[in-house]
mmCIF file of C-alpha atoms in Angstrom:
data_model
loop_
_atom_site.group_PDB
_atom_site.id
_atom_site.type_symbol
_atom_site.label_atom_id
_atom_site.label_comp_id
_atom_site.label_asym_id
_atom_site.label_seq_id
_atom_site.Cartn_x
_atom_site.Cartn_y
_atom_site.Cartn_z
ATOM 1 C CA ASP A 1 113.791 51.328 54.918
ATOM 2 C CA ALA A 2 117.423 50.025 53.140
ATOM 3 C CA LYS A 3 118.759 53.072 51.146
ATOM 4 C CA THR A 4 120.735 53.407 48.171
ATOM 5 C CA THR A 5 124.216 55.171 47.475
ATOM 6 C CA GLN A 6 124.713 56.264 43.584
ATOM 7 C CA PRO A 7 126.757 58.722 42.322
ATOM 8 C CA ASN A 8 125.739 62.335 41.951
ATOM 9 C CA SER A 9 126.510 62.577 38.485
ATOM 10 C CA MET A 10 127.844 61.002 35.444
ATOM 11 C CA GLU A 11 128.763 61.844 31.850
ATOM 12 C CA SER A 12 128.638 59.744 28.741
ATOM 13 C CA ASN A 13 129.320 60.418 24.989
ATOM 14 C CA GLU A 14 126.716 59.678 22.523
ATOM 15 C CA GLU A 15 126.162 55.939 21.314
ATOM 16 C CA GLU A 16 128.784 55.019 24.208
ATOM 17 C CA PRO A 17 127.461 52.712 27.095
ATOM 18 C CA VAL A 18 126.504 53.816 30.485
ATOM 19 C CA HIS A 19 127.013 51.838 33.505
ATOM 20 C CA LEU A 20 125.154 53.170 36.702
ATOM 21 C CA PRO A 21 126.027 51.682 39.748
ATOM 22 C CA CYS A 22 124.118 51.581 42.454
ATOM 23 C CA ASN A 23 125.161 50.354 46.211
ATOM 24 C CA HIS A 24 122.166 48.950 48.961
ATOM 25 C CA SER A 25 124.550 46.781 51.343
ATOM 26 C CA THR A 26 121.348 46.644 53.596
ATOM 27 C CA ILE A 27 119.023 45.187 51.136
ATOM 28 C CA SER A 28 116.735 42.241 52.352
ATOM 29 C CA GLY A 29 116.435 39.242 50.941
ATOM 30 C CA THR A 30 112.743 39.669 49.577
ATOM 31 C CA ASP A 31 113.782 43.092 48.513
ATOM 32 C CA TYR A 32 113.203 44.068 44.427
ATOM 33 C CA ILE A 33 115.856 46.580 42.818
ATOM 34 C CA HIS A 34 113.780 49.104 40.561
ATOM 35 C CA TRP A 35 115.205 51.837 38.389
ATOM 36 C CA TYR A 36 113.248 54.776 36.973
ATOM 37 C CA ARG A 37 114.585 57.958 35.353
ATOM 38 C CA GLN A 38 113.124 61.098 35.061
ATOM 39 C CA LEU A 39 113.681 63.475 32.205
ATOM 40 C CA PRO A 40 113.548 67.440 32.556
ATOM 41 C CA SER A 41 110.035 68.551 33.318
ATOM 42 C CA GLN A 42 108.397 64.863 32.872
ATOM 43 C CA GLY A 43 107.217 62.753 35.545
ATOM 44 C CA PRO A 44 109.209 59.386 36.477
ATOM 45 C CA GLU A 45 109.465 57.049 33.965
ATOM 46 C CA TYR A 46 109.984 52.974 34.875
ATOM 47 C CA VAL A 47 113.086 51.456 33.590
ATOM 48 C CA ILE A 48 113.271 48.137 34.772
ATOM 49 C CA HIS A 49 113.373 46.063 37.720
ATOM 50 C CA GLY A 50 114.699 42.381 39.307
ATOM 51 C CA LEU A 51 115.336 40.306 41.939
ATOM 52 C CA THR A 52 118.351 38.446 42.106
ATOM 53 C CA SER A 53 118.667 37.414 38.112
ATOM 54 C CA ASN A 54 120.273 40.085 35.667
ATOM 55 C CA VAL A 55 117.411 41.432 33.513
ATOM 56 C CA ASN A 56 117.041 42.834 30.189
ATOM 57 C CA ASN A 57 114.372 44.960 27.983
ATOM 58 C CA ARG A 58 114.334 47.324 25.460
ATOM 59 C CA MET A 59 115.298 49.969 27.496
ATOM 60 C CA ALA A 60 118.445 48.710 29.958
ATOM 61 C CA SER A 61 119.680 45.981 31.534
ATOM 62 C CA LEU A 62 119.979 45.226 34.996
ATOM 63 C CA ALA A 63 122.932 43.787 36.601
ATOM 64 C CA ILE A 64 122.848 42.272 40.078
ATOM 65 C CA ALA A 65 125.737 41.231 42.150
ATOM 66 C CA GLU A 66 125.767 37.784 43.620
ATOM 67 C CA ASP A 67 125.563 38.786 47.168
ATOM 68 C CA ARG A 68 122.828 41.787 46.208
ATOM 69 C CA LYS A 69 124.460 44.230 48.261
ATOM 70 C CA SER A 70 124.933 46.330 44.802
ATOM 71 C CA SER A 71 123.246 46.469 40.743
ATOM 72 C CA THR A 72 124.263 48.056 37.735
ATOM 73 C CA LEU A 73 121.964 49.537 35.279
ATOM 74 C CA ILE A 74 123.577 49.437 31.693
ATOM 75 C CA LEU A 75 122.502 51.569 29.110
ATOM 76 C CA HIS A 76 123.657 49.828 25.919
ATOM 77 C CA ARG A 77 123.897 52.813 23.568
ATOM 78 C CA ALA A 78 123.435 56.357 24.941
ATOM 79 C CA THR A 79 121.515 58.898 23.226
ATOM 80 C CA LEU A 80 120.576 62.423 24.074
ATOM 81 C CA ARG A 81 116.931 61.869 25.022
ATOM 82 C CA ASP A 82 118.732 59.218 27.964
ATOM 83 C CA ALA A 83 120.176 62.441 29.582
ATOM 84 C CA ALA A 84 117.749 62.055 32.443
ATOM 85 C CA VAL A 85 118.276 61.727 36.784
ATOM 86 C CA TYR A 86 118.098 58.088 37.076
ATOM 87 C CA TYR A 87 116.493 56.437 40.711
ATOM 88 C CA CYS A 88 117.952 53.024 42.084
ATOM 89 C CA ILE A 89 114.880 52.014 44.483
ATOM 90 C CA LEU A 90 114.670 49.253 46.979
ATOM 91 C CA ARG A 91 111.183 47.845 46.668
ATOM 92 C CA PRO A 92 110.050 45.328 49.629
ATOM 93 C CA PRO A 93 107.272 43.205 48.004
ATOM 94 C CA ASP A 94 105.073 44.053 50.882
ATOM 95 C CA ASP A 95 105.208 47.890 50.121
ATOM 96 C CA TYR A 96 103.670 49.801 47.800
ATOM 97 C CA LYS A 97 105.787 52.941 48.548
ATOM 98 C CA LEU A 98 108.903 54.131 45.976
ATOM 99 C CA SER A 99 111.466 55.654 48.034
ATOM 100 C CA PHE A 100 112.962 58.011 46.027
ATOM 101 C CA GLY A 101 116.851 59.380 46.763
ATOM 102 C CA ALA A 102 118.784 61.970 45.529
ATOM 103 C CA GLY A 103 119.776 59.585 42.367
ATOM 104 C CA THR A 104 122.318 60.377 39.338
ATOM 105 C CA THR A 105 122.246 62.915 36.866
ATOM 106 C CA VAL A 106 123.205 61.731 33.309
ATOM 107 C CA THR A 107 124.655 63.959 31.108
ATOM 108 C CA VAL A 108 124.828 62.922 27.509
ATOM 109 C CA ARG A 109 127.727 64.824 25.395
ATOM 110 C CA ALA A 110 126.471 64.492 21.307
ATOM 111 C CA ASN B 1 97.074 56.388 24.653
ATOM 112 C CA ALA B 2 96.621 54.182 27.664
ATOM 113 C CA GLY B 3 98.635 56.177 30.804
ATOM 114 C CA VAL B 4 98.048 58.404 33.705
ATOM 115 C CA THR B 5 96.498 61.681 32.784
ATOM 116 C CA GLN B 6 96.818 64.715 35.392
ATOM 117 C CA THR B 7 94.886 67.837 35.595
ATOM 118 C CA PRO B 8 95.554 70.698 35.267
ATOM 119 C CA LYS B 9 99.231 70.896 34.160
ATOM 120 C CA PHE B 10 99.911 74.189 36.040
ATOM 121 C CA GLN B 11 97.973 76.332 38.552
ATOM 122 C CA VAL B 12 98.445 79.238 40.883
ATOM 123 C CA LEU B 13 96.164 79.593 44.094
ATOM 124 C CA LYS B 14 96.272 82.210 46.730
ATOM 125 C CA THR B 15 96.921 81.132 50.136
ATOM 126 C CA GLY B 16 93.903 79.861 52.159
ATOM 127 C CA GLN B 17 92.412 78.680 48.442
ATOM 128 C CA SER B 18 91.009 75.203 48.207
ATOM 129 C CA MET B 19 91.557 72.944 45.003
ATOM 130 C CA THR B 20 91.449 69.620 43.344
ATOM 131 C CA LEU B 21 93.928 67.862 41.247
ATOM 132 C CA GLN B 22 93.147 65.690 39.032
ATOM 133 C CA CYS B 23 94.255 61.736 38.170
ATOM 134 C CA ALA B 24 92.769 59.506 36.228
ATOM 135 C CA GLN B 25 94.304 56.354 34.634
ATOM 136 C CA ASP B 26 92.731 53.878 32.033
ATOM 137 C CA MET B 27 94.922 50.697 32.453
ATOM 138 C CA ASN B 28 92.747 48.894 35.246
ATOM 139 C CA HIS B 29 95.286 49.675 37.948
ATOM 140 C CA GLU B 30 94.422 48.896 41.333
ATOM 141 C CA TYR B 31 96.903 51.001 42.997
ATOM 142 C CA MET B 32 97.356 54.579 42.928
ATOM 143 C CA SER B 33 99.628 57.171 44.555
ATOM 144 C CA TRP B 34 100.365 60.762 44.840
ATOM 145 C CA TYR B 35 103.800 61.948 45.548
ATOM 146 C CA ARG B 36 105.294 65.421 45.273
ATOM 147 C CA GLN B 37 108.499 66.847 44.185
ATOM 148 C CA ASP B 38 110.604 69.974 45.436
ATOM 149 C CA PRO B 39 113.421 71.607 43.859
ATOM 150 C CA GLY B 40 116.201 69.401 44.477
ATOM 151 C CA MET B 41 114.811 67.111 46.050
ATOM 152 C CA GLY B 42 113.538 63.573 45.361
ATOM 153 C CA LEU B 43 109.690 62.460 45.136
ATOM 154 C CA ARG B 44 107.720 62.074 48.638
ATOM 155 C CA LEU B 45 104.455 60.048 48.810
ATOM 156 C CA ILE B 46 101.754 62.067 50.283
ATOM 157 C CA HIS B 47 98.757 59.250 50.104
ATOM 158 C CA TYR B 48 98.121 56.048 48.288
ATOM 159 C CA SER B 49 95.067 53.810 47.659
ATOM 160 C CA VAL B 50 95.576 50.119 46.761
ATOM 161 C CA GLY B 51 91.635 50.079 45.479
ATOM 162 C CA ALA B 52 88.348 51.635 45.538
ATOM 163 C CA GLY B 53 87.172 52.990 48.403
ATOM 164 C CA ILE B 54 90.725 52.270 50.082
ATOM 165 C CA THR B 55 93.001 55.190 51.131
ATOM 166 C CA ASP B 56 96.061 55.991 53.204
ATOM 167 C CA GLN B 57 98.691 58.240 54.453
ATOM 168 C CA GLY B 58 102.224 58.665 53.279
ATOM 169 C CA GLU B 59 104.643 60.368 54.718
ATOM 170 C CA VAL B 60 103.521 63.934 53.935
ATOM 171 C CA PRO B 61 99.917 63.847 54.022
ATOM 172 C CA ASN B 62 99.260 67.081 56.048
ATOM 173 C CA GLY B 63 96.893 69.765 54.311
ATOM 174 C CA TYR B 64 95.782 66.819 51.770
ATOM 175 C CA ASN B 65 92.937 64.645 51.350
ATOM 176 C CA VAL B 66 92.053 62.131 48.853
ATOM 177 C CA SER B 67 89.176 59.577 47.992
ATOM 178 C CA ARG B 68 88.732 56.880 45.546
ATOM 179 C CA SER B 69 85.246 56.166 44.460
ATOM 180 C CA THR B 70 86.322 54.419 41.245
ATOM 181 C CA THR B 71 89.080 52.773 40.038
ATOM 182 C CA GLU B 72 89.858 55.043 37.482
ATOM 183 C CA ASP B 73 89.790 58.368 39.455
ATOM 184 C CA PHE B 74 92.099 59.561 42.848
ATOM 185 C CA PRO B 75 91.519 63.006 43.223
ATOM 186 C CA LEU B 76 94.140 65.063 45.590
ATOM 187 C CA ARG B 77 92.209 68.247 47.492
ATOM 188 C CA LEU B 78 94.481 70.354 49.040
ATOM 189 C CA LEU B 79 92.200 71.905 51.643
ATOM 190 C CA SER B 80 93.376 75.627 52.781
ATOM 191 C CA ALA B 81 96.739 76.034 50.331
ATOM 192 C CA ALA B 82 99.508 76.970 52.225
ATOM 193 C CA PRO B 83 103.167 78.402 50.489
ATOM 194 C CA SER B 84 104.693 75.317 51.727
ATOM 195 C CA GLN B 85 102.297 73.301 48.944
ATOM 196 C CA THR B 86 103.966 74.958 45.747
ATOM 197 C CA SER B 87 105.449 71.909 44.213
ATOM 198 C CA VAL B 88 105.090 69.946 41.593
ATOM 199 C CA TYR B 89 102.711 66.904 41.644
ATOM 200 C CA PHE B 90 102.725 63.333 40.518
ATOM 201 C CA CYS B 91 100.434 60.738 40.225
ATOM 202 C CA ALA B 92 101.103 57.127 39.929
ATOM 203 C CA SER B 93 99.675 54.024 39.392
ATOM 204 C CA SER B 94 100.243 50.632 39.294
ATOM 205 C CA TYR B 95 98.851 46.733 39.131
ATOM 206 C CA SER B 96 98.772 45.131 42.633
ATOM 207 C CA ASP B 97 100.977 42.423 41.203
ATOM 208 C CA ARG B 98 104.278 44.669 43.075
ATOM 209 C CA THR B 99 106.881 41.972 42.239
ATOM 210 C CA ASN B 100 106.333 42.077 37.994
ATOM 211 C CA TYR B 101 104.830 45.767 37.274
ATOM 212 C CA GLY B 102 106.624 49.301 37.942
ATOM 213 C CA TYR B 103 105.047 52.244 38.379
ATOM 214 C CA THR B 104 103.296 54.261 35.552
ATOM 215 C CA PHE B 105 103.596 58.415 36.554
ATOM 216 C CA GLY B 106 101.738 61.412 35.176
ATOM 217 C CA SER B 107 103.367 64.124 33.163
ATOM 218 C CA GLY B 108 102.963 66.118 36.677
ATOM 219 C CA THR B 109 100.917 69.573 38.258
ATOM 220 C CA ARG B 110 102.763 72.180 38.758
ATOM 221 C CA LEU B 111 101.338 74.184 41.679
ATOM 222 C CA THR B 112 102.529 77.747 42.812
ATOM 223 C CA VAL B 113 100.849 79.370 45.901
ATOM 224 C CA VAL B 114 101.244 82.700 46.432
#
């Protein structure tokens, strides 16, 4: 399975943007890039996913490098509710499994 | 609200006891799965199902059984509980179209085996 590398932790101030990097240098051409987050004492929550083009939704934006070896999840204005562990996951189209790594713990300062 | 419902939220078992963790979804998702999460670790896949009557093993299936008789329900059975099965269990579901949809997770069952 292709692996992802994320920083262990990041801090942000409330109402400022947060850029969460993810490296996936061994990604295959058909792997989708998924992001999930897990708030304290809750189940993971789907955030966004993409294949090649940048994606936007109401929660975040996903910027994918042209060579697809890295991506960045962008939270445009962090709130205290965005404090969570964020997981970057590669998902082959023929595989149902989500392989969770350690993720990035995001702390938001008021 | 539509979503994935897990029961119970908390459970304490004695070693050797058996129990069933319930998972139900009302989104007509074809795919359902069970994960466990141990302290400081990511989630690991236990079992999954791509539709009613079809189940398969994930990466940590030992000590667990599943069945899928309906689209809505996917119970996880612990056959003879062991302290190593102390964990938080999450059920997840998704449409079979994996290119356009993400997974919806339940809020978890926190299990302690003493």
